[in-house]
PDB file of C-alpha atoms and ligand atoms in Angstrom:
ATOM      1  CA  UNK A   1     -13.916 -70.642 -34.227  1.00 87.00           C
ATOM      2  CA  UNK A   2     -12.374 -67.782 -36.164  1.00 88.00           C
ATOM      3  CA  UNK A   3      -9.551 -67.543 -33.622  1.00 87.00           C
ATOM      4  CA  UNK A   4      -8.951 -71.284 -33.599  1.00 90.00           C
ATOM      5  CA  UNK A   5      -8.812 -71.576 -37.377  1.00 91.00           C
ATOM      6  CA  UNK A   6      -6.532 -68.587 -37.655  1.00 90.00           C
ATOM      7  CA  UNK A   7      -4.241 -70.075 -35.016  1.00 90.00           C
ATOM      8  CA  UNK A   8      -4.250 -73.353 -36.893  1.00 92.00           C
ATOM      9  CA  UNK A   9      -3.294 -71.511 -40.060  1.00 91.00           C
ATOM     10  CA  UNK A  10      -0.539 -69.743 -38.136  1.00 89.00           C
ATOM     11  CA  UNK A  11       0.858 -72.961 -36.652  1.00 91.00           C
ATOM     12  CA  UNK A  12       0.728 -75.051 -39.818  1.00 92.00           C
ATOM     13  CA  UNK A  13       1.811 -72.492 -42.405  1.00 91.00           C
ATOM     14  CA  UNK A  14       4.147 -70.136 -40.553  1.00 85.00           C
ATOM     15  CA  UNK A  15       7.320 -69.967 -42.633  1.00 85.00           C
ATOM     16  CA  UNK A  16       5.779 -71.788 -45.619  1.00 90.00           C
ATOM     17  CA  UNK A  17       4.296 -68.630 -47.073  1.00 88.00           C
ATOM     18  CA  UNK A  18       6.054 -65.345 -47.720  1.00 91.00           C
ATOM     19  CA  UNK A  19       6.756 -62.753 -45.018  1.00 90.00           C
ATOM     20  CA  UNK A  20       3.738 -60.671 -45.920  1.00 92.00           C
ATOM     21  CA  UNK A  21       1.375 -63.634 -45.500  1.00 91.00           C
ATOM     22  CA  UNK A  22       2.914 -64.413 -42.104  1.00 90.00           C
ATOM     23  CA  UNK A  23       2.366 -60.801 -41.102  1.00 91.00           C
ATOM     24  CA  UNK A  24      -1.269 -60.779 -42.251  1.00 92.00           C
ATOM     25  CA  UNK A  25      -2.000 -63.997 -40.354  1.00 91.00           C
ATOM     26  CA  UNK A  26      -0.346 -62.543 -37.251  1.00 90.00           C
ATOM     27  CA  UNK A  27      -2.556 -59.413 -37.468  1.00 90.00           C
ATOM     28  CA  UNK A  28      -5.672 -61.501 -38.026  1.00 92.00           C
ATOM     29  CA  UNK A  29      -4.913 -63.669 -34.954  1.00 90.00           C
ATOM     30  CA  UNK A  30      -4.261 -60.563 -32.891  1.00 89.00           C
ATOM     31  CA  UNK A  31      -7.468 -58.801 -33.962  1.00 91.00           C
ATOM     32  CA  UNK A  32      -9.586 -61.947 -33.550  1.00 91.00           C
ATOM     33  CA  UNK A  33      -8.373 -62.451 -29.993  1.00 88.00           C
ATOM     34  CA  UNK A  34      -9.039 -58.785 -29.201  1.00 88.00           C
ATOM     35  CA  UNK A  35     -12.524 -59.192 -30.638  1.00 90.00           C
ATOM     36  CA  UNK A  36     -13.014 -62.189 -28.347  1.00 90.00           C
ATOM     37  CA  UNK A  37     -11.948 -60.156 -25.294  1.00 88.00           C
ATOM     38  CA  UNK A  38     -14.257 -57.338 -26.308  1.00 90.00           C
ATOM     39  CA  UNK A  39     -17.226 -59.683 -26.691  1.00 92.00           C
ATOM     40  CA  UNK A  40     -16.512 -61.295 -23.299  1.00 90.00           C
ATOM     41  CA  UNK A  41     -16.230 -57.905 -21.599  1.00 88.00           C
ATOM     42  CA  UNK A  42     -19.398 -56.606 -23.265  1.00 90.00           C
ATOM     43  CA  UNK A  43     -21.264 -59.722 -22.158  1.00 90.00           C
ATOM     44  CA  UNK A  44     -20.097 -59.092 -18.613  1.00 86.00           C
ATOM     45  CA  UNK A  45     -21.180 -55.457 -18.885  1.00 86.00           C
ATOM     46  CA  UNK A  46     -24.655 -56.456 -20.091  1.00 86.00           C
ATOM     47  CA  UNK A  47     -25.015 -59.043 -17.312  1.00 83.00           C
ATOM     48  CA  UNK A  48     -24.765 -56.351 -14.657  1.00 85.00           C
ATOM     49  CA  UNK A  49     -28.297 -55.183 -15.432  1.00 73.00           C
ATOM     50  CA  UNK A  50     -29.678 -58.619 -16.110  1.00 54.00           C
ATOM     51  CA  UNK A  51     -29.265 -59.908 -12.544  1.00 56.00           C
ATOM     52  CA  UNK A  52     -32.498 -60.123 -10.636  1.00 63.00           C
ATOM     53  CA  UNK A  53     -30.920 -61.050  -7.335  1.00 73.00           C
ATOM     54  CA  UNK A  54     -32.042 -58.947  -4.407  1.00 79.00           C
ATOM     55  CA  UNK A  55     -29.438 -57.325  -2.132  1.00 85.00           C
ATOM     56  CA  UNK A  56     -28.405 -59.379   0.864  1.00 90.00           C
ATOM     57  CA  UNK A  57     -26.111 -58.902   3.836  1.00 94.00           C
ATOM     58  CA  UNK A  58     -22.637 -59.216   2.391  1.00 95.00           C
ATOM     59  CA  UNK A  59     -19.386 -59.265   4.301  1.00 97.00           C
ATOM     60  CA  UNK A  60     -16.855 -57.093   2.472  1.00 98.00           C
ATOM     61  CA  UNK A  61     -13.826 -58.895   3.916  1.00 97.00           C
ATOM     62  CA  UNK A  62     -15.196 -62.086   2.364  1.00 97.00           C
ATOM     63  CA  UNK A  63     -15.760 -60.165  -0.886  1.00 97.00           C
ATOM     64  CA  UNK A  64     -12.183 -58.829  -0.862  1.00 98.00           C
ATOM     65  CA  UNK A  65     -10.767 -62.297  -0.198  1.00 97.00           C
ATOM     66  CA  UNK A  66     -12.739 -63.740  -3.096  1.00 96.00           C
ATOM     67  CA  UNK A  67     -11.524 -60.979  -5.407  1.00 96.00           C
ATOM     68  CA  UNK A  68      -7.919 -61.554  -4.272  1.00 97.00           C
ATOM     69  CA  UNK A  69      -8.257 -65.258  -4.765  1.00 96.00           C
ATOM     70  CA  UNK A  70      -9.439 -64.664  -8.352  1.00 95.00           C
ATOM     71  CA  UNK A  71      -6.360 -62.478  -8.902  1.00 96.00           C
ATOM     72  CA  UNK A  72      -3.966 -64.844  -7.096  1.00 96.00           C
ATOM     73  CA  UNK A  73      -1.577 -65.431  -9.994  1.00 95.00           C
ATOM     74  CA  UNK A  74      -1.414 -61.792 -10.999  1.00 96.00           C
ATOM     75  CA  UNK A  75      -0.707 -60.807  -7.382  1.00 97.00           C
ATOM     76  CA  UNK A  76       2.072 -63.370  -7.099  1.00 96.00           C
ATOM     77  CA  UNK A  77       3.671 -62.600 -10.480  1.00 95.00           C
ATOM     78  CA  UNK A  78       3.732 -58.854  -9.804  1.00 96.00           C
ATOM     79  CA  UNK A  79       4.821 -59.171  -6.140  1.00 96.00           C
ATOM     80  CA  UNK A  80       1.862 -57.074  -5.051  1.00 97.00           C
ATOM     81  CA  UNK A  81       1.417 -56.018  -1.423  1.00 98.00           C
ATOM     82  CA  UNK A  82      -2.235 -55.834  -0.428  1.00 98.00           C
ATOM     83  CA  UNK A  83      -3.448 -54.315   2.822  1.00 98.00           C
ATOM     84  CA  UNK A  84      -6.859 -53.389   4.122  1.00 98.00           C
ATOM     85  CA  UNK A  85      -8.671 -51.775   7.022  1.00 98.00           C
ATOM     86  CA  UNK A  86     -11.585 -53.568   8.674  1.00 97.00           C
ATOM     87  CA  UNK A  87     -14.376 -53.763   6.109  1.00 97.00           C
ATOM     88  CA  UNK A  88     -18.080 -53.669   6.950  1.00 97.00           C
ATOM     89  CA  UNK A  89     -21.112 -55.773   6.116  1.00 96.00           C
ATOM     90  CA  UNK A  90     -23.259 -54.117   3.453  1.00 95.00           C
ATOM     91  CA  UNK A  91     -26.502 -54.887   1.639  1.00 92.00           C
ATOM     92  CA  UNK A  92     -25.419 -55.883  -1.848  1.00 93.00           C
ATOM     93  CA  UNK A  93     -25.244 -58.469  -4.585  1.00 92.00           C
ATOM     94  CA  UNK A  94     -22.092 -60.353  -3.471  1.00 93.00           C
ATOM     95  CA  UNK A  95     -21.175 -61.547  -6.975  1.00 92.00           C
ATOM     96  CA  UNK A  96     -21.261 -58.024  -8.342  1.00 93.00           C
ATOM     97  CA  UNK A  97     -19.333 -56.683  -5.369  1.00 96.00           C
ATOM     98  CA  UNK A  98     -16.574 -59.255  -5.941  1.00 96.00           C
ATOM     99  CA  UNK A  99     -16.400 -58.139  -9.558  1.00 95.00           C
ATOM    100  CA  UNK A 100     -16.200 -54.484  -8.482  1.00 97.00           C
ATOM    101  CA  UNK A 101     -13.305 -55.054  -6.053  1.00 98.00           C
ATOM    102  CA  UNK A 102     -11.614 -57.314  -8.569  1.00 97.00           C
ATOM    103  CA  UNK A 103     -11.743 -54.793 -11.429  1.00 97.00           C
ATOM    104  CA  UNK A 104     -10.397 -51.957  -9.274  1.00 98.00           C
ATOM    105  CA  UNK A 105      -7.582 -54.050  -7.794  1.00 98.00           C
ATOM    106  CA  UNK A 106      -6.785 -55.497 -11.231  1.00 97.00           C
ATOM    107  CA  UNK A 107      -6.345 -51.957 -12.610  1.00 96.00           C
ATOM    108  CA  UNK A 108      -4.276 -50.931  -9.593  1.00 97.00           C
ATOM    109  CA  UNK A 109      -1.858 -53.736 -10.450  1.00 97.00           C
ATOM    110  CA  UNK A 110      -2.013 -53.319 -14.225  1.00 95.00           C
ATOM    111  CA  UNK A 111      -1.256 -49.587 -14.254  1.00 94.00           C
ATOM    112  CA  UNK A 112       1.795 -49.971 -12.018  1.00 94.00           C
ATOM    113  CA  UNK A 113       4.803 -47.663 -11.939  1.00 91.00           C
ATOM    114  CA  UNK A 114       8.440 -48.664 -11.429  1.00 91.00           C
ATOM    115  CA  UNK A 115       7.776 -49.585  -7.800  1.00 92.00           C
ATOM    116  CA  UNK A 116       6.256 -52.916  -6.794  1.00 94.00           C
ATOM    117  CA  UNK A 117       2.481 -52.457  -6.650  1.00 97.00           C
ATOM    118  CA  UNK A 118       0.886 -51.684  -3.298  1.00 98.00           C
ATOM    119  CA  UNK A 119      -2.887 -51.689  -2.948  1.00 98.00           C
ATOM    120  CA  UNK A 120      -4.789 -50.550   0.110  1.00 98.00           C
ATOM    121  CA  UNK A 121      -8.527 -51.062   0.562  1.00 98.00           C
ATOM    122  CA  UNK A 122     -10.510 -49.206   3.179  1.00 98.00           C
ATOM    123  CA  UNK A 123     -14.031 -48.179   4.156  1.00 98.00           C
ATOM    124  CA  UNK A 124     -15.349 -45.275   6.171  1.00 97.00           C
ATOM    125  CA  UNK A 125     -18.865 -44.721   7.468  1.00 96.00           C
ATOM    126  CA  UNK A 126     -20.263 -41.271   6.588  1.00 94.00           C
ATOM    127  CA  UNK A 127     -23.841 -40.414   7.556  1.00 89.00           C
ATOM    128  CA  UNK A 128     -26.045 -42.557   5.282  1.00 90.00           C
ATOM    129  CA  UNK A 129     -23.345 -44.349   3.329  1.00 95.00           C
ATOM    130  CA  UNK A 130     -20.090 -46.266   3.333  1.00 97.00           C
ATOM    131  CA  UNK A 131     -17.224 -44.725   1.390  1.00 98.00           C
ATOM    132  CA  UNK A 132     -14.867 -47.399   0.101  1.00 98.00           C
ATOM    133  CA  UNK A 133     -11.475 -46.703  -1.391  1.00 98.00           C
ATOM    134  CA  UNK A 134      -8.982 -48.726  -3.400  1.00 98.00           C
ATOM    135  CA  UNK A 135      -5.641 -46.970  -3.423  1.00 98.00           C
ATOM    136  CA  UNK A 136      -2.649 -47.840  -5.603  1.00 98.00           C
ATOM    137  CA  UNK A 137       0.887 -46.504  -6.064  1.00 97.00           C
ATOM    138  CA  UNK A 138       0.777 -46.779  -9.859  1.00 96.00           C
ATOM    139  CA  UNK A 139       1.184 -44.385 -12.790  1.00 94.00           C
ATOM    140  CA  UNK A 140      -1.753 -42.178 -11.797  1.00 93.00           C
ATOM    141  CA  UNK A 141      -4.272 -40.362 -13.973  1.00 91.00           C
ATOM    142  CA  UNK A 142      -4.236 -36.857 -15.368  1.00 88.00           C
ATOM    143  CA  UNK A 143      -6.991 -34.978 -13.510  1.00 83.00           C
ATOM    144  CA  UNK A 144      -8.587 -33.663 -16.699  1.00 84.00           C
ATOM    145  CA  UNK A 145      -9.490 -37.236 -17.718  1.00 80.00           C
ATOM    146  CA  UNK A 146     -10.630 -38.519 -14.341  1.00 79.00           C
ATOM    147  CA  UNK A 147     -14.351 -38.143 -15.089  1.00 79.00           C
ATOM    148  CA  UNK A 148     -14.127 -39.577 -18.591  1.00 82.00           C
ATOM    149  CA  UNK A 149     -12.380 -42.862 -17.804  1.00 82.00           C
ATOM    150  CA  UNK A 150     -15.382 -44.462 -16.099  1.00 80.00           C
ATOM    151  CA  UNK A 151     -17.305 -44.172 -19.384  1.00 80.00           C
ATOM    152  CA  UNK A 152     -17.346 -47.245 -21.600  1.00 77.00           C
ATOM    153  CA  UNK A 153     -14.434 -47.571 -24.075  1.00 77.00           C
ATOM    154  CA  UNK A 154     -12.573 -44.554 -22.658  1.00 81.00           C
ATOM    155  CA  UNK A 155      -8.880 -45.379 -22.261  1.00 83.00           C
ATOM    156  CA  UNK A 156      -5.869 -43.166 -21.672  1.00 81.00           C
ATOM    157  CA  UNK A 157      -3.223 -45.571 -22.857  1.00 77.00           C
ATOM    158  CA  UNK A 158      -2.565 -47.308 -26.143  1.00 75.00           C
ATOM    159  CA  UNK A 159      -3.018 -51.032 -26.252  1.00 73.00           C
ATOM    160  CA  UNK A 160       0.622 -51.723 -27.071  1.00 75.00           C
ATOM    161  CA  UNK A 161       1.560 -50.491 -23.601  1.00 79.00           C
ATOM    162  CA  UNK A 162      -1.482 -51.632 -21.599  1.00 81.00           C
ATOM    163  CA  UNK A 163      -3.876 -54.103 -23.174  1.00 80.00           C
ATOM    164  CA  UNK A 164      -7.583 -53.755 -22.440  1.00 85.00           C
ATOM    165  CA  UNK A 165     -11.023 -53.000 -23.819  1.00 84.00           C
ATOM    166  CA  UNK A 166     -12.014 -49.941 -21.780  1.00 88.00           C
ATOM    167  CA  UNK A 167     -14.989 -51.708 -20.210  1.00 91.00           C
ATOM    168  CA  UNK A 168     -13.674 -52.563 -16.707  1.00 93.00           C
ATOM    169  CA  UNK A 169     -14.515 -49.236 -15.072  1.00 95.00           C
ATOM    170  CA  UNK A 170     -17.836 -48.969 -16.932  1.00 94.00           C
ATOM    171  CA  UNK A 171     -18.772 -52.296 -15.291  1.00 94.00           C
ATOM    172  CA  UNK A 172     -17.713 -50.848 -11.900  1.00 96.00           C
ATOM    173  CA  UNK A 173     -19.842 -47.741 -12.482  1.00 95.00           C
ATOM    174  CA  UNK A 174     -22.843 -49.809 -13.438  1.00 93.00           C
ATOM    175  CA  UNK A 175     -22.505 -52.059 -10.379  1.00 94.00           C
ATOM    176  CA  UNK A 176     -22.098 -49.117  -8.003  1.00 95.00           C
ATOM    177  CA  UNK A 177     -25.025 -47.179  -9.504  1.00 93.00           C
ATOM    178  CA  UNK A 178     -27.296 -50.212  -9.373  1.00 91.00           C
ATOM    179  CA  UNK A 179     -26.569 -50.316  -5.659  1.00 92.00           C
ATOM    180  CA  UNK A 180     -27.462 -46.629  -5.327  1.00 92.00           C
ATOM    181  CA  UNK A 181     -23.873 -45.398  -4.987  1.00 95.00           C
ATOM    182  CA  UNK A 182     -21.353 -43.197  -6.804  1.00 95.00           C
ATOM    183  CA  UNK A 183     -17.825 -43.841  -8.088  1.00 96.00           C
ATOM    184  CA  UNK A 184     -14.962 -41.401  -8.678  1.00 96.00           C
ATOM    185  CA  UNK A 185     -11.205 -41.219  -8.751  1.00 95.00           C
ATOM    186  CA  UNK A 186      -8.647 -38.944  -7.165  1.00 94.00           C
ATOM    187  CA  UNK A 187      -5.147 -39.069  -8.520  1.00 93.00           C
ATOM    188  CA  UNK A 188      -1.911 -37.310  -9.318  1.00 87.00           C
ATOM    189  CA  UNK A 189      -0.034 -38.285 -12.424  1.00 87.00           C
ATOM    190  CA  UNK A 190       2.895 -40.473 -11.404  1.00 88.00           C
ATOM    191  CA  UNK A 191       1.758 -40.608  -7.798  1.00 90.00           C
ATOM    192  CA  UNK A 192      -0.888 -43.342  -7.787  1.00 95.00           C
ATOM    193  CA  UNK A 193      -4.671 -43.283  -7.844  1.00 96.00           C
ATOM    194  CA  UNK A 194      -7.452 -43.814  -5.356  1.00 97.00           C
ATOM    195  CA  UNK A 195     -10.784 -45.033  -6.623  1.00 97.00           C
ATOM    196  CA  UNK A 196     -13.692 -44.244  -4.302  1.00 97.00           C
ATOM    197  CA  UNK A 197     -17.183 -45.672  -4.352  1.00 98.00           C
ATOM    198  CA  UNK A 198     -20.116 -45.356  -2.008  1.00 97.00           C
ATOM    199  CA  UNK A 199     -22.735 -47.861  -0.949  1.00 96.00           C
ATOM    200  CA  UNK A 200     -25.834 -46.736   0.937  1.00 93.00           C
ATOM    201  CA  UNK A 201     -26.167 -48.154   4.448  1.00 90.00           C
ATOM    202  CA  UNK A 202     -29.879 -48.795   3.913  1.00 82.00           C
ATOM    203  CA  UNK A 203     -30.368 -49.453   0.226  1.00 73.00           C
ATOM    204  CA  UNK A 204     -33.709 -49.475  -1.533  1.00 67.00           C
ATOM    205  CA  UNK A 205     -34.155 -52.165  -4.146  1.00 57.00           C
ATOM    206  CA  UNK A 206     -31.720 -52.485  -7.017  1.00 61.00           C
ATOM    207  CA  UNK A 207     -31.939 -50.051  -9.876  1.00 62.00           C
ATOM    208  CA  UNK A 208     -32.111 -51.480 -13.341  1.00 55.00           C
TER     209      UNK A 208
HETATM  210  P1  ADP B   1      -9.002 -50.937 -19.610  1.00 54.21           P
HETATM  211  O1  ADP B   1      -8.161 -51.218 -18.405  1.00 54.21           O
HETATM  212  O2  ADP B   1      -9.436 -52.160 -20.333  1.00 54.21           O
HETATM  213  O3  ADP B   1      -8.412 -49.903 -20.510  1.00 54.21           O
HETATM  214  P2  ADP B   1     -10.872 -49.682 -17.758  1.00 54.21           P
HETATM  215  O4  ADP B   1     -12.284 -49.233 -17.987  1.00 54.21           O
HETATM  216  O5  ADP B   1     -10.632 -50.625 -16.632  1.00 54.21           O
HETATM  217  O6  ADP B   1     -10.388 -50.282 -19.123  1.00 54.21           O
HETATM  218  O7  ADP B   1      -9.989 -48.388 -17.528  1.00 54.21           O
HETATM  219  C1  ADP B   1     -10.105 -47.280 -18.425  1.00 54.21           C
HETATM  220  C2  ADP B   1      -8.831 -46.454 -18.419  1.00 54.21           C
HETATM  221  O8  ADP B   1      -8.679 -45.786 -17.160  1.00 54.21           O
HETATM  222  C3  ADP B   1      -7.563 -47.284 -18.559  1.00 54.21           C
HETATM  223  O9  ADP B   1      -7.262 -47.556 -19.929  1.00 54.21           O
HETATM  224  C4  ADP B   1      -6.528 -46.380 -17.915  1.00 54.21           C
HETATM  225  O10 ADP B   1      -6.128 -45.391 -18.846  1.00 54.21           O
HETATM  226  C5  ADP B   1      -7.311 -45.688 -16.810  1.00 54.21           C
HETATM  227  N1  ADP B   1      -7.130 -46.364 -15.489  1.00 54.21           N
HETATM  228  C6  ADP B   1      -8.020 -47.204 -14.866  1.00 54.21           C
HETATM  229  N2  ADP B   1      -7.564 -47.592 -13.651  1.00 54.21           N
HETATM  230  C7  ADP B   1      -6.373 -46.985 -13.483  1.00 54.21           C
HETATM  231  C8  ADP B   1      -5.389 -46.976 -12.411  1.00 54.21           C
HETATM  232  N3  ADP B   1      -5.566 -47.664 -11.278  1.00 54.21           N
HETATM  233  N4  ADP B   1      -4.276 -46.212 -12.592  1.00 54.21           N
HETATM  234  C9  ADP B   1      -4.092 -45.504 -13.740  1.00 54.21           C
HETATM  235  N5  ADP B   1      -4.967 -45.473 -14.777  1.00 54.21           N
HETATM  236  C10 ADP B   1      -6.088 -46.194 -14.655  1.00 54.21           C
END
């Protein structure tokens, strides 16, 4: 409601007030829409623990396709090349897994460098777990921050350059940890990033 009324004010009175008033309304609209994004992202973050679905056999190629379909427009607009190795079946909550793939691929596209974005998804079986990776050719991450960025609200870039709330990776971490896995990133500044996460081959029940 706040956003709608502010937008109404902006549409109806733009140019009828002085410059300062126009500027204040513009700021208010901007902040209100950021607040809306933040609330939506926080709701999503809180929902990750609220699910009481039990893990079920989930085909990761299906999961990837769903995530890509949700990002269809972004992929088309940014001329993104996506490739993947054969992906396994895992025991998981499919909805949360789609969200996990989606957030990582979304970031891989968002933090792109000069080159057209290329994303590669793969999975490797290691002893008791699957190690998944989502690799991009984007701007990369300074190693000293690589542990911090999966914490909620931690961002390396100002919002003028890359919009966002700093919750996407915190959601990923929560999803992975609920499934009994770990998440980390390896990267070189300017040379792209690879986000890794593990999923146990034989998971216990979900952690809350
Ligand atoms: P947001 O994208 O809303 O800022 P995230 O939690 O998804 O929040 O990411 C946190 C921060 O981690 C980002 O602001 C960015 O600095 C960094 N980051 C995440 N993914 C990538 C990536 N693929 N390449 C470079 N930096 C990234």
